[in-house]
Tab-separated table of C-alpha atoms and ligand atoms in Angstrom:
chain	number	residue	atom	x	y	z
A	1	MET	CA	53.622	-65.229	94.690
A	2	THR	CA	50.376	-64.042	93.835
A	3	PRO	CA	47.935	-64.547	96.705
A	4	THR	CA	44.320	-66.218	96.013
A	5	ILE	CA	41.408	-65.049	98.411
A	6	THR	CA	37.851	-66.828	98.000
A	7	ALA	CA	34.785	-64.885	98.000
A	8	PHE	CA	31.273	-65.870	97.159
A	9	GLU	CA	30.130	-67.237	93.776
A	10	ARG	CA	27.220	-65.745	94.032
A	11	SER	CA	26.433	-62.678	96.514
A	12	PRO	CA	23.569	-62.248	98.036
A	13	ASP	CA	24.025	-58.493	98.133
A	14	GLY	CA	23.352	-58.192	94.304
A	15	GLY	CA	27.259	-56.768	93.676
A	16	LYS	CA	26.915	-54.078	96.344
A	17	GLY	CA	30.645	-55.026	97.975
A	18	LEU	CA	29.219	-55.548	101.228
A	19	PRO	CA	30.852	-59.498	101.955
A	20	ARG	CA	34.053	-59.322	103.792
A	21	ASP	CA	36.235	-60.402	100.493
A	22	MET	CA	35.961	-56.647	99.236
A	23	ARG	CA	38.113	-55.375	102.013
A	24	VAL	CA	40.697	-57.637	101.300
A	25	ARG	CA	40.571	-56.958	97.706
A	26	TRP	CA	40.401	-52.960	98.638
A	27	ALA	CA	43.582	-53.715	100.885
A	28	LEU	CA	45.558	-55.399	97.612
A	29	GLU	CA	44.351	-52.891	95.220
A	30	GLU	CA	45.529	-50.281	97.861
A	31	VAL	CA	49.516	-52.056	97.696
A	32	GLY	CA	48.999	-52.966	94.283
A	33	GLN	CA	49.708	-56.530	95.077
A	34	PRO	CA	47.872	-58.740	92.275
A	35	TYR	CA	45.408	-61.507	93.558
A	36	ASP	CA	43.654	-64.612	91.916
A	37	VAL	CA	39.991	-65.240	93.219
A	38	ARG	CA	38.504	-68.592	94.077
A	39	LEU	CA	34.779	-68.233	94.035
A	40	LEU	CA	32.724	-70.777	95.993
A	41	SER	CA	29.137	-71.936	96.741
A	42	PHE	CA	27.388	-72.012	100.038
A	43	GLU	CA	27.772	-75.759	99.926
A	44	ALA	CA	31.578	-75.467	98.728
A	45	MET	CA	32.419	-73.418	101.757
A	46	LYS	CA	31.274	-76.164	104.215
A	47	GLN	CA	33.379	-79.224	102.327
A	48	PRO	CA	36.453	-80.412	104.027
A	49	THR	CA	38.699	-78.536	101.279
A	50	HIS	CA	37.098	-75.471	102.749
A	51	LEU	CA	37.357	-76.020	106.537
A	52	ALA	CA	40.973	-77.068	106.125
A	53	LEU	CA	41.413	-73.115	105.329
A	54	HIS	CA	38.607	-71.545	107.504
A	55	PRO	CA	37.390	-73.650	110.433
A	56	PHE	CA	34.262	-71.830	110.246
A	57	GLY	CA	33.495	-72.359	106.316
A	58	GLN	CA	33.320	-69.032	105.786
A	59	ILE	CA	34.795	-66.526	103.000
A	60	PRO	CA	37.422	-64.665	102.904
A	61	THR	CA	40.107	-66.858	103.203
A	62	TYR	CA	43.835	-65.776	102.207
A	63	GLU	CA	46.469	-67.965	100.570
A	64	GLU	CA	49.909	-67.342	99.475
A	65	GLY	CA	52.561	-69.991	99.429
A	66	ASP	CA	52.375	-72.043	102.203
A	67	LEU	CA	50.388	-69.301	104.720
A	68	ALA	CA	46.887	-69.794	104.712
A	69	LEU	CA	44.818	-66.965	106.412
A	70	PHE	CA	41.395	-66.611	107.399
A	71	GLU	CA	39.414	-63.303	108.886
A	72	SER	CA	39.029	-60.452	106.948
A	73	GLY	CA	41.159	-57.933	109.491
A	74	ALA	CA	43.748	-60.779	110.171
A	75	ILE	CA	44.218	-60.616	106.366
A	76	VAL	CA	44.159	-56.645	105.888
A	77	PHE	CA	46.603	-56.676	108.500
A	78	HIS	CA	49.165	-59.527	107.037
A	79	ILE	CA	48.872	-57.262	103.773
A	80	ALA	CA	49.486	-53.722	105.428
A	81	GLU	CA	52.324	-55.741	107.255
A	82	ARG	CA	54.074	-56.553	103.902
A	83	HIS	CA	53.766	-54.054	101.775
A	84	ALA	CA	53.971	-50.397	101.941
A	85	GLY	CA	51.403	-47.893	102.062
A	86	LEU	CA	48.804	-49.339	104.731
A	87	LEU	CA	50.704	-48.465	108.030
A	88	PRO	CA	52.866	-45.759	109.050
A	89	GLU	CA	56.639	-46.597	109.429
A	90	GLU	CA	56.984	-44.513	112.758
A	91	PRO	CA	56.283	-47.403	116.067
A	92	ASN	CA	53.250	-45.234	117.694
A	93	ALA	CA	51.451	-43.616	114.464
A	94	ARG	CA	51.411	-48.018	113.515
A	95	ALA	CA	49.967	-48.382	116.599
A	96	ARG	CA	47.483	-46.172	116.497
A	97	ALA	CA	46.259	-47.129	112.815
A	98	ILE	CA	46.334	-51.006	114.498
A	99	THR	CA	44.047	-49.390	117.262
A	100	TRP	CA	41.865	-48.068	114.883
A	101	MET	CA	41.379	-51.745	112.677
A	102	PHE	CA	40.318	-53.227	115.926
A	103	ALA	CA	37.882	-50.262	116.786
A	104	ALA	CA	36.740	-50.641	113.297
A	105	LEU	CA	36.168	-54.341	113.821
A	106	ASN	CA	35.078	-54.708	117.710
A	107	THR	CA	33.632	-51.479	118.263
A	108	VAL	CA	31.498	-50.140	115.206
A	109	GLU	CA	30.800	-53.138	113.408
A	110	PRO	CA	29.038	-55.416	115.241
A	111	PRO	CA	26.100	-53.498	116.056
A	112	ILE	CA	25.976	-52.463	112.534
A	113	PHE	CA	26.230	-55.431	111.504
A	114	ASP	CA	23.327	-57.319	113.935
A	115	ARG	CA	21.250	-54.478	112.513
A	116	ALA	CA	21.638	-55.682	109.414
A	117	LEU	CA	20.678	-59.157	110.187
A	118	THR	CA	17.780	-58.026	112.314
A	119	ILE	CA	16.269	-56.386	108.967
A	120	ILE	CA	17.178	-59.578	106.968
A	121	LEU	CA	15.660	-62.073	109.508
A	122	GLU	CA	13.869	-60.831	112.203
A	123	ARG	CA	11.449	-58.309	110.445
A	124	ASP	CA	8.374	-60.837	111.333
A	125	GLN	CA	8.888	-60.904	114.938
A	126	PRO	CA	6.611	-59.076	117.343
A	127	TRP	CA	9.876	-57.753	118.957
A	128	TYR	CA	11.309	-56.325	115.575
A	129	ALA	CA	10.875	-52.676	115.839
A	130	GLN	CA	11.873	-52.344	119.706
A	131	ARG	CA	15.324	-54.587	118.814
A	132	LEU	CA	15.679	-52.004	115.988
A	133	ARG	CA	15.101	-48.803	117.505
A	134	ALA	CA	18.333	-50.635	120.433
A	135	LEU	CA	20.648	-51.455	117.724
A	136	GLU	CA	19.989	-47.772	115.889
A	137	GLY	CA	20.488	-46.369	119.369
A	138	SER	CA	24.093	-48.098	119.727
A	139	ILE	CA	24.940	-47.158	116.118
A	140	ARG	CA	24.460	-43.749	116.780
A	141	GLU	CA	26.389	-43.899	119.779
A	142	ARG	CA	29.643	-45.188	118.051
A	143	LEU	CA	29.056	-42.677	114.865
A	144	ASP	CA	28.580	-39.616	117.234
A	145	ALA	CA	31.953	-40.742	118.664
A	146	LEU	CA	33.236	-41.156	115.546
A	147	SER	CA	32.250	-38.073	113.787
A	148	ARG	CA	33.475	-35.843	117.016
A	149	HIS	CA	36.970	-37.654	116.408
A	150	LEU	CA	37.001	-37.004	112.832
A	151	GLY	CA	35.827	-33.748	113.107
A	152	ASP	CA	37.329	-32.392	109.654
A	153	HIS	CA	40.410	-34.535	109.238
A	154	ASP	CA	40.314	-36.525	106.143
A	155	TRP	CA	41.072	-39.525	108.194
A	156	LEU	CA	41.249	-40.910	110.806
A	157	ASP	CA	44.797	-40.825	111.984
A	158	GLY	CA	46.897	-38.360	109.528
A	159	ALA	CA	47.427	-40.657	106.573
A	160	PHE	CA	44.985	-43.270	105.114
A	161	SER	CA	45.493	-46.539	106.704
A	162	ALA	CA	44.143	-49.894	107.320
A	163	GLY	CA	42.639	-48.608	110.037
A	164	ASP	CA	40.385	-46.198	107.987
A	165	LEU	CA	40.171	-48.899	105.538
A	166	LEU	CA	38.350	-51.254	108.147
A	167	MET	CA	36.205	-48.732	109.017
A	168	LEU	CA	35.297	-47.266	105.975
A	169	SER	CA	33.984	-51.186	105.249
A	170	VAL	CA	31.895	-51.288	107.861
A	171	LEU	CA	30.243	-47.723	107.252
A	172	LEU	CA	29.498	-48.641	103.952
A	173	ARG	CA	26.935	-51.027	105.091
A	174	LEU	CA	24.926	-47.619	106.442
A	175	LYS	CA	25.563	-45.984	102.531
A	176	GLY	CA	21.789	-45.125	101.663
A	177	SER	CA	20.732	-44.954	105.371
A	178	GLU	CA	19.050	-42.543	107.182
A	179	ILE	CA	21.462	-42.629	109.991
A	180	LEU	CA	24.283	-42.496	107.960
A	181	GLU	CA	22.841	-38.912	106.816
A	182	GLU	CA	22.376	-37.971	110.079
A	183	TYR	CA	26.317	-37.492	110.082
A	184	PRO	CA	27.195	-35.304	107.556
A	185	LYS	CA	31.613	-35.561	108.565
A	186	LEU	CA	30.850	-39.133	107.950
A	187	SER	CA	29.144	-39.081	104.803
A	188	ALA	CA	31.895	-36.924	103.361
A	189	TYR	CA	34.453	-39.689	105.040
A	190	VAL	CA	32.698	-42.467	103.071
A	191	ALA	CA	32.562	-40.716	99.947
A	192	ARG	CA	36.351	-39.722	100.203
A	193	GLY	CA	36.855	-43.524	100.927
A	194	GLU	CA	34.867	-44.650	97.689
A	195	ALA	CA	36.867	-42.185	95.697
A	196	ARG	CA	40.150	-44.100	95.926
A	197	PRO	CA	40.988	-45.115	92.595
A	198	ALA	CA	41.550	-48.830	94.754
A	199	TYR	CA	38.352	-49.229	96.427
A	200	LYS	CA	36.715	-48.548	92.711
A	201	ARG	CA	39.112	-51.356	90.858
A	202	ALA	CA	37.738	-53.532	94.087
A	203	PHE	CA	34.743	-52.617	93.585
A	204	ALA	CA	34.481	-53.515	89.847
A	205	ALA	CA	36.192	-56.430	90.623
A	206	GLN	CA	33.435	-57.662	92.874
A	207	LEU	CA	30.423	-56.394	90.614
A	208	ALA	CA	31.843	-58.355	87.409
A	209	VAL	CA	31.892	-61.326	89.779
A	210	PHE	CA	28.288	-60.811	90.392
A	211	THR	CA	27.388	-59.849	86.872
A	212	ALA	CA	29.006	-63.032	85.496
A	213	ALA	CA	27.020	-65.336	87.695
A	214	SER	CA	23.757	-63.166	87.017
A	215	ALA	CA	24.510	-64.082	83.332
A	216	ARG	CA	24.211	-67.786	84.189
A	217	PRO	CA	21.673	-69.583	84.430
B	1	LIG	N1	34.995	-62.460	111.199
B	1	LIG	C1	34.904	-63.460	109.595
B	1	LIG	C2	35.625	-62.510	109.103
B	1	LIG	O1	35.846	-60.923	109.182
B	1	LIG	O2	36.170	-62.694	108.021
B	1	LIG	C3	33.252	-63.287	109.313
B	1	LIG	C4	33.137	-63.869	107.626
B	1	LIG	C5	31.780	-63.572	107.528
B	1	LIG	O3	31.217	-63.339	107.837
B	1	LIG	N2	31.801	-64.274	106.199
B	1	LIG	C6	30.677	-64.624	105.599
B	1	LIG	C7	30.158	-65.895	105.254
B	1	LIG	O4	30.953	-66.488	104.471
B	1	LIG	C8	30.425	-63.358	104.202
B	1	LIG	S1	30.861	-61.911	104.902
B	1	LIG	N3	29.138	-66.208	104.919
B	1	LIG	C9	28.439	-67.417	104.846
B	1	LIG	C10	28.493	-68.853	106.118
B	1	LIG	O5	28.902	-67.716	107.125
B	1	LIG	O6	27.946	-69.557	105.708
B	1	LIG	C11	29.493	-61.729	105.833
B	1	LIG	C12	28.293	-61.121	104.613
B	1	LIG	C13	27.351	-61.879	104.328
B	1	LIG	C14	26.454	-61.407	103.092
B	1	LIG	C15	26.417	-60.076	102.955
B	1	LIG	N4	25.380	-59.368	102.041
B	1	LIG	O7	24.719	-60.286	101.006
B	1	LIG	O8	25.121	-58.342	101.911
B	1	LIG	C16	27.192	-59.106	103.639
B	1	LIG	C17	28.042	-59.591	104.613
């Protein structure tokens, strides 16, 4: 059965692939699972029909038959569990890959996402510079550790996994920032992720949505 995911009708990021449907698209592309996309306005996300799928009125969601999921991490995990290619078969390696999925979302993403929100929403506050410095300090702590762990390996733990997919989705938010450039091993890791054909297909698909929306009045 072809799953349906939800995404922004008109993404505020200008097609950079930053909203969290991108990681779900990428996972589906990695495992070769075709999918449909239902596009939503901000208004539609808060209507009962969508709230029945996503209690917080957000994207992405995932529907497959009578299964409905929300939370990008849970969706990627579901895809990785149901298809070969994103989690190792060997139980301990699988558990470690799942650990990296949690690390991406619980340990590395929060300061990176908060920095993005601060830059967008808090620029006019008198404490803006101080807050940004604190968040960038937290990000550097995480990136120091991540870069040390990655070393000269291509991926976090053996073969590319859903752990890498989520970690890269998180790091991509720093692309073009001075912070990421301070970490050549992580910059190369991000470039390896972006070079994957599945990533490119997912990126092109979300960009096509943005381009079509921009062409409409
Ligand atoms: N923890 C949830 C998950 O991982 O699925 C978080 C989902 C979430 O934050 N969804 C956002 C959303 O629906 C879109 S991804 N927001 C609308 C709302 O809450 O009303 C976050 C996001 C939004 C915009 C950009 N951007 O423009 O760059 C990037 C990321």
